[in-house]
Amino acid sequence: GLSPRPHAPGGCLLALPHALLDSGLPVAVHNQLASHPVPANDAQQLVGFNKPGWVVLMRDANGKPFEHNGKPFYRFKPDKPIMNKNGKPSKYLTTAGAGCRPYFSPLLPEGFDQATTTIRITEGEKKADCLNHHGFPTIGISGVDAWTDKRTPDRKLIRELDEINWAGRKVLLVFDSDVTVKDTVRHSLHRLTIALSDKGAQVSVVLLPCELN
């Protein structure tokens, strides 16, 4: 068995509150989220990294966990970034070879499955949680290219996104503000726009001001 989730009085998860508060998520919703801290031994079992940190359980819109090799799919944020093979720090990690999964927040408003519902796509779980908490239906992706992976060649949508009814649906792409200054991010946004448009979605891009903190 895995170690139990550490809780503070009132159900607030230890080790996470500051990051969640900084992301616009009040204490009252913290214990509804899919994130929780893990010691090194639990992280080893869940994602194969023997480091303490916190994990996010990636689930579909109905709350069923996505899987890889018969095990639930987690994203892992180590307390200290781990250097990758290119010598750069990796802030978030998944099980090697598992590919990508979208993030459907536990706070996702009801009615998401209705094709008339406007949906947003943003980077990261905390941002998706925040938007959903404030009533804006949003899917999170793990990074600007995480809408596709090696399981889906030719830059197609991963199957977990491909199963959504996009036809005629209004989609707002809300990437970080660095889309205006990074060519790689802008190119990823362009490719995602094409992939969704090919599915019949009505895609618009939301540009966030760079000067805000």
Coordinates of C-alpha atoms in Angstrom, one line a residue:
G1 CA 0.0 0.0 0.0
L2 CA 0.9 3.6 -0.5
S3 CA 1.4 6.1 2.3
P4 CA -1.8 7.9 3.2
R5 CA -2.3 11.5 2.0
P6 CA -1.0 13.9 4.6
H7 CA -3.8 16.4 5.6
A8 CA -3.8 19.5 7.7
P9 CA -6.9 20.4 9.8
G10 CA -9.8 21.2 7.6
G11 CA -8.8 18.9 4.8
C12 CA -6.1 21.1 3.2
L13 CA -3.3 19.0 1.6
L14 CA 0.1 19.6 3.1
A15 CA 3.0 20.7 0.8
L16 CA 0.6 22.0 -1.9
P17 CA -1.4 24.9 -0.5
H18 CA 1.0 27.7 -1.5
A19 CA 1.2 26.6 -5.1
L20 CA -2.5 26.1 -5.3
L21 CA -3.3 29.5 -3.7
D22 CA -0.8 31.2 -6.1
S23 CA -2.8 29.6 -8.9
G24 CA -6.1 31.2 -7.8
L25 CA -7.4 28.1 -6.0
P26 CA -8.9 28.7 -2.6
V27 CA -8.4 26.4 0.3
A28 CA -12.0 25.2 0.2
V29 CA -11.4 23.3 -3.0
H30 CA -8.0 21.9 -2.3
N31 CA -9.2 18.5 -1.1
Q32 CA -11.4 18.1 -4.3
L33 CA -8.4 18.2 -6.6
A34 CA -6.5 15.3 -8.2
S35 CA -3.1 16.4 -6.7
H36 CA -1.5 15.1 -3.5
P37 CA 2.0 15.0 -2.0
V38 CA 4.0 11.7 -2.1
P39 CA 7.2 10.5 -0.3
A40 CA 10.0 9.1 -2.4
N41 CA 8.9 5.4 -2.0
D42 CA 5.3 6.2 -3.2
A43 CA 6.7 8.2 -6.2
Q44 CA 8.8 5.2 -7.1
Q45 CA 5.8 2.9 -7.2
L46 CA 3.6 5.4 -9.1
V47 CA 5.9 6.9 -11.7
G48 CA 9.3 5.2 -11.2
F49 CA 11.2 8.1 -9.7
N50 CA 12.6 7.7 -6.2
K51 CA 12.1 11.3 -5.2
P52 CA 9.6 13.1 -2.9
G53 CA 7.2 15.5 -4.6
W54 CA 3.5 15.5 -5.6
V55 CA 1.5 13.7 -8.2
V56 CA -1.6 14.4 -10.3
L57 CA -3.9 11.5 -11.2
M58 CA -4.9 12.0 -14.8
R59 CA -8.6 11.0 -15.4
D60 CA -11.2 11.2 -18.1
A61 CA -14.2 13.5 -18.0
N62 CA -16.1 10.9 -16.1
G63 CA -13.5 10.5 -13.4
K64 CA -12.0 7.2 -14.6
P65 CA -8.2 7.1 -14.4
F66 CA -6.3 6.9 -17.6
E67 CA -3.9 3.9 -17.6
H68 CA -0.5 2.9 -18.9
N69 CA 0.4 -0.8 -18.8
G70 CA -2.6 -1.5 -16.6
K71 CA -1.7 1.1 -14.0
P72 CA -3.2 4.5 -13.3
F73 CA -1.4 7.4 -15.2
Y74 CA 0.1 10.1 -13.0
R75 CA 2.1 13.2 -13.6
F76 CA 4.9 13.8 -11.1
K77 CA 6.4 17.1 -9.9
P78 CA 9.5 16.4 -7.8
D79 CA 10.3 18.7 -4.9
K80 CA 13.6 19.4 -6.7
P81 CA 13.8 19.3 -10.5
I82 CA 15.6 16.2 -12.0
M83 CA 18.1 16.8 -14.7
N84 CA 17.2 15.1 -18.0
K85 CA 19.5 13.5 -20.6
N86 CA 20.1 16.9 -22.2
G87 CA 21.3 18.4 -18.9
K88 CA 18.2 20.5 -18.4
P89 CA 15.9 20.4 -15.3
S90 CA 12.6 18.6 -15.7
K91 CA 9.9 20.1 -13.5
Y92 CA 7.3 17.5 -14.4
L93 CA 7.7 13.9 -15.2
T94 CA 5.7 10.8 -16.3
T95 CA 6.5 7.1 -16.5
A96 CA 9.0 6.5 -19.3
G97 CA 7.3 5.7 -22.6
A98 CA 3.8 6.4 -21.3
G99 CA 3.0 9.3 -23.7
C100 CA 0.7 12.1 -22.9
R101 CA -2.8 12.4 -21.4
P102 CA -5.1 15.3 -21.1
Y103 CA -6.2 16.6 -17.7
F104 CA -10.0 16.7 -16.9
S105 CA -10.2 18.6 -13.6
P106 CA -12.5 17.3 -10.9
L107 CA -13.8 20.8 -10.9
L108 CA -14.9 20.6 -14.6
P109 CA -18.5 22.0 -14.7
E110 CA -21.4 19.7 -15.6
G111 CA -22.4 19.7 -19.2
F112 CA -18.9 19.5 -20.6
D113 CA -20.0 16.7 -23.0
Q114 CA -22.5 18.9 -24.7
A115 CA -21.2 19.9 -28.1
T116 CA -22.7 23.4 -27.6
T117 CA -20.4 24.1 -24.7
T118 CA -17.4 26.3 -25.3
I119 CA -14.2 24.6 -24.1
R120 CA -10.8 26.1 -23.4
I121 CA -7.5 24.3 -23.6
T122 CA -4.6 25.5 -21.4
E123 CA -1.2 24.4 -20.2
G124 CA -1.0 22.7 -16.8
E125 CA -3.3 21.2 -14.3
K126 CA -3.4 24.1 -11.8
K127 CA -4.4 26.5 -14.5
A128 CA -7.1 24.1 -15.7
D129 CA -8.3 23.7 -12.1
C130 CA -8.5 27.5 -11.6
L131 CA -10.5 28.1 -14.8
N132 CA -12.9 25.3 -14.1
H133 CA -13.3 26.5 -10.5
H134 CA -14.4 29.9 -11.8
G135 CA -16.9 28.3 -14.2
F136 CA -15.0 28.2 -17.5
P137 CA -14.9 24.6 -18.8
T138 CA -11.3 23.8 -19.6
I139 CA -9.1 20.9 -20.5
G140 CA -5.5 20.9 -19.4
I141 CA -2.5 19.6 -21.4
S142 CA 0.9 19.0 -20.0
G143 CA 2.7 21.2 -22.4
V144 CA 2.4 23.0 -25.7
D145 CA 3.0 19.8 -27.7
A146 CA 1.2 17.4 -25.3
W147 CA -2.0 17.2 -27.4
T148 CA -0.1 14.6 -29.5
D149 CA 2.6 11.9 -28.7
K150 CA 4.4 8.9 -30.2
R151 CA 1.2 6.8 -30.0
T152 CA -0.4 9.1 -32.6
P153 CA 1.9 9.7 -35.6
D154 CA 1.5 12.5 -38.1
R155 CA 0.8 15.1 -35.5
K156 CA -2.8 13.8 -34.9
L157 CA -4.7 14.4 -31.6
I158 CA -4.0 11.8 -29.0
R159 CA -7.0 9.4 -28.8
E160 CA -8.2 10.8 -25.4
L161 CA -8.8 14.1 -27.2
D162 CA -9.8 12.6 -30.5
E163 CA -12.8 11.0 -28.8
I164 CA -14.3 14.3 -27.9
N165 CA -17.1 15.7 -30.2
W166 CA -15.3 18.8 -31.6
A167 CA -17.7 19.3 -34.6
G168 CA -19.1 22.9 -34.5
R169 CA -17.8 23.4 -31.0
K170 CA -16.1 26.7 -30.1
V171 CA -12.6 26.2 -28.7
L172 CA -10.5 28.8 -27.1
L173 CA -6.7 28.1 -26.9
V174 CA -5.3 29.8 -23.8
F175 CA -1.5 29.2 -23.8
D176 CA 1.0 31.1 -21.7
S177 CA 1.9 34.6 -22.7
D178 CA 5.2 33.4 -24.1
V179 CA 3.4 32.4 -27.2
T180 CA 4.1 35.9 -28.4
V181 CA 7.9 35.6 -28.0
K182 CA 8.7 31.9 -28.6
D183 CA 8.6 30.5 -32.1
T184 CA 8.3 26.9 -30.8
V185 CA 5.2 27.7 -28.7
R186 CA 3.7 29.7 -31.6
H187 CA 4.3 26.8 -34.0
S188 CA 2.7 24.3 -31.5
L189 CA -0.3 26.5 -31.2
H190 CA -0.6 26.7 -35.0
R191 CA -0.5 22.9 -35.3
L192 CA -3.1 22.4 -32.6
T193 CA -5.4 24.9 -34.3
I194 CA -5.1 22.9 -37.5
A195 CA -5.7 19.6 -35.8
L196 CA -8.9 20.8 -34.0
S197 CA -10.1 22.6 -37.1
D198 CA -9.8 19.4 -39.1
K199 CA -12.2 17.9 -36.5
G200 CA -14.7 20.7 -37.2
A201 CA -14.0 22.9 -34.2
Q202 CA -14.3 26.7 -34.4
V203 CA -10.9 27.6 -32.9
S204 CA -9.9 31.0 -31.5
V205 CA -6.6 32.0 -29.7
V206 CA -6.6 34.0 -26.4
L207 CA -3.5 36.1 -26.1
L208 CA -2.5 36.9 -22.5
P209 CA -0.6 40.1 -21.8
C210 CA 3.1 39.5 -21.3
E211 CA 3.6 42.4 -18.8
L212 CA 1.5 40.9 -16.1
N213 CA 3.1 38.8 -13.4

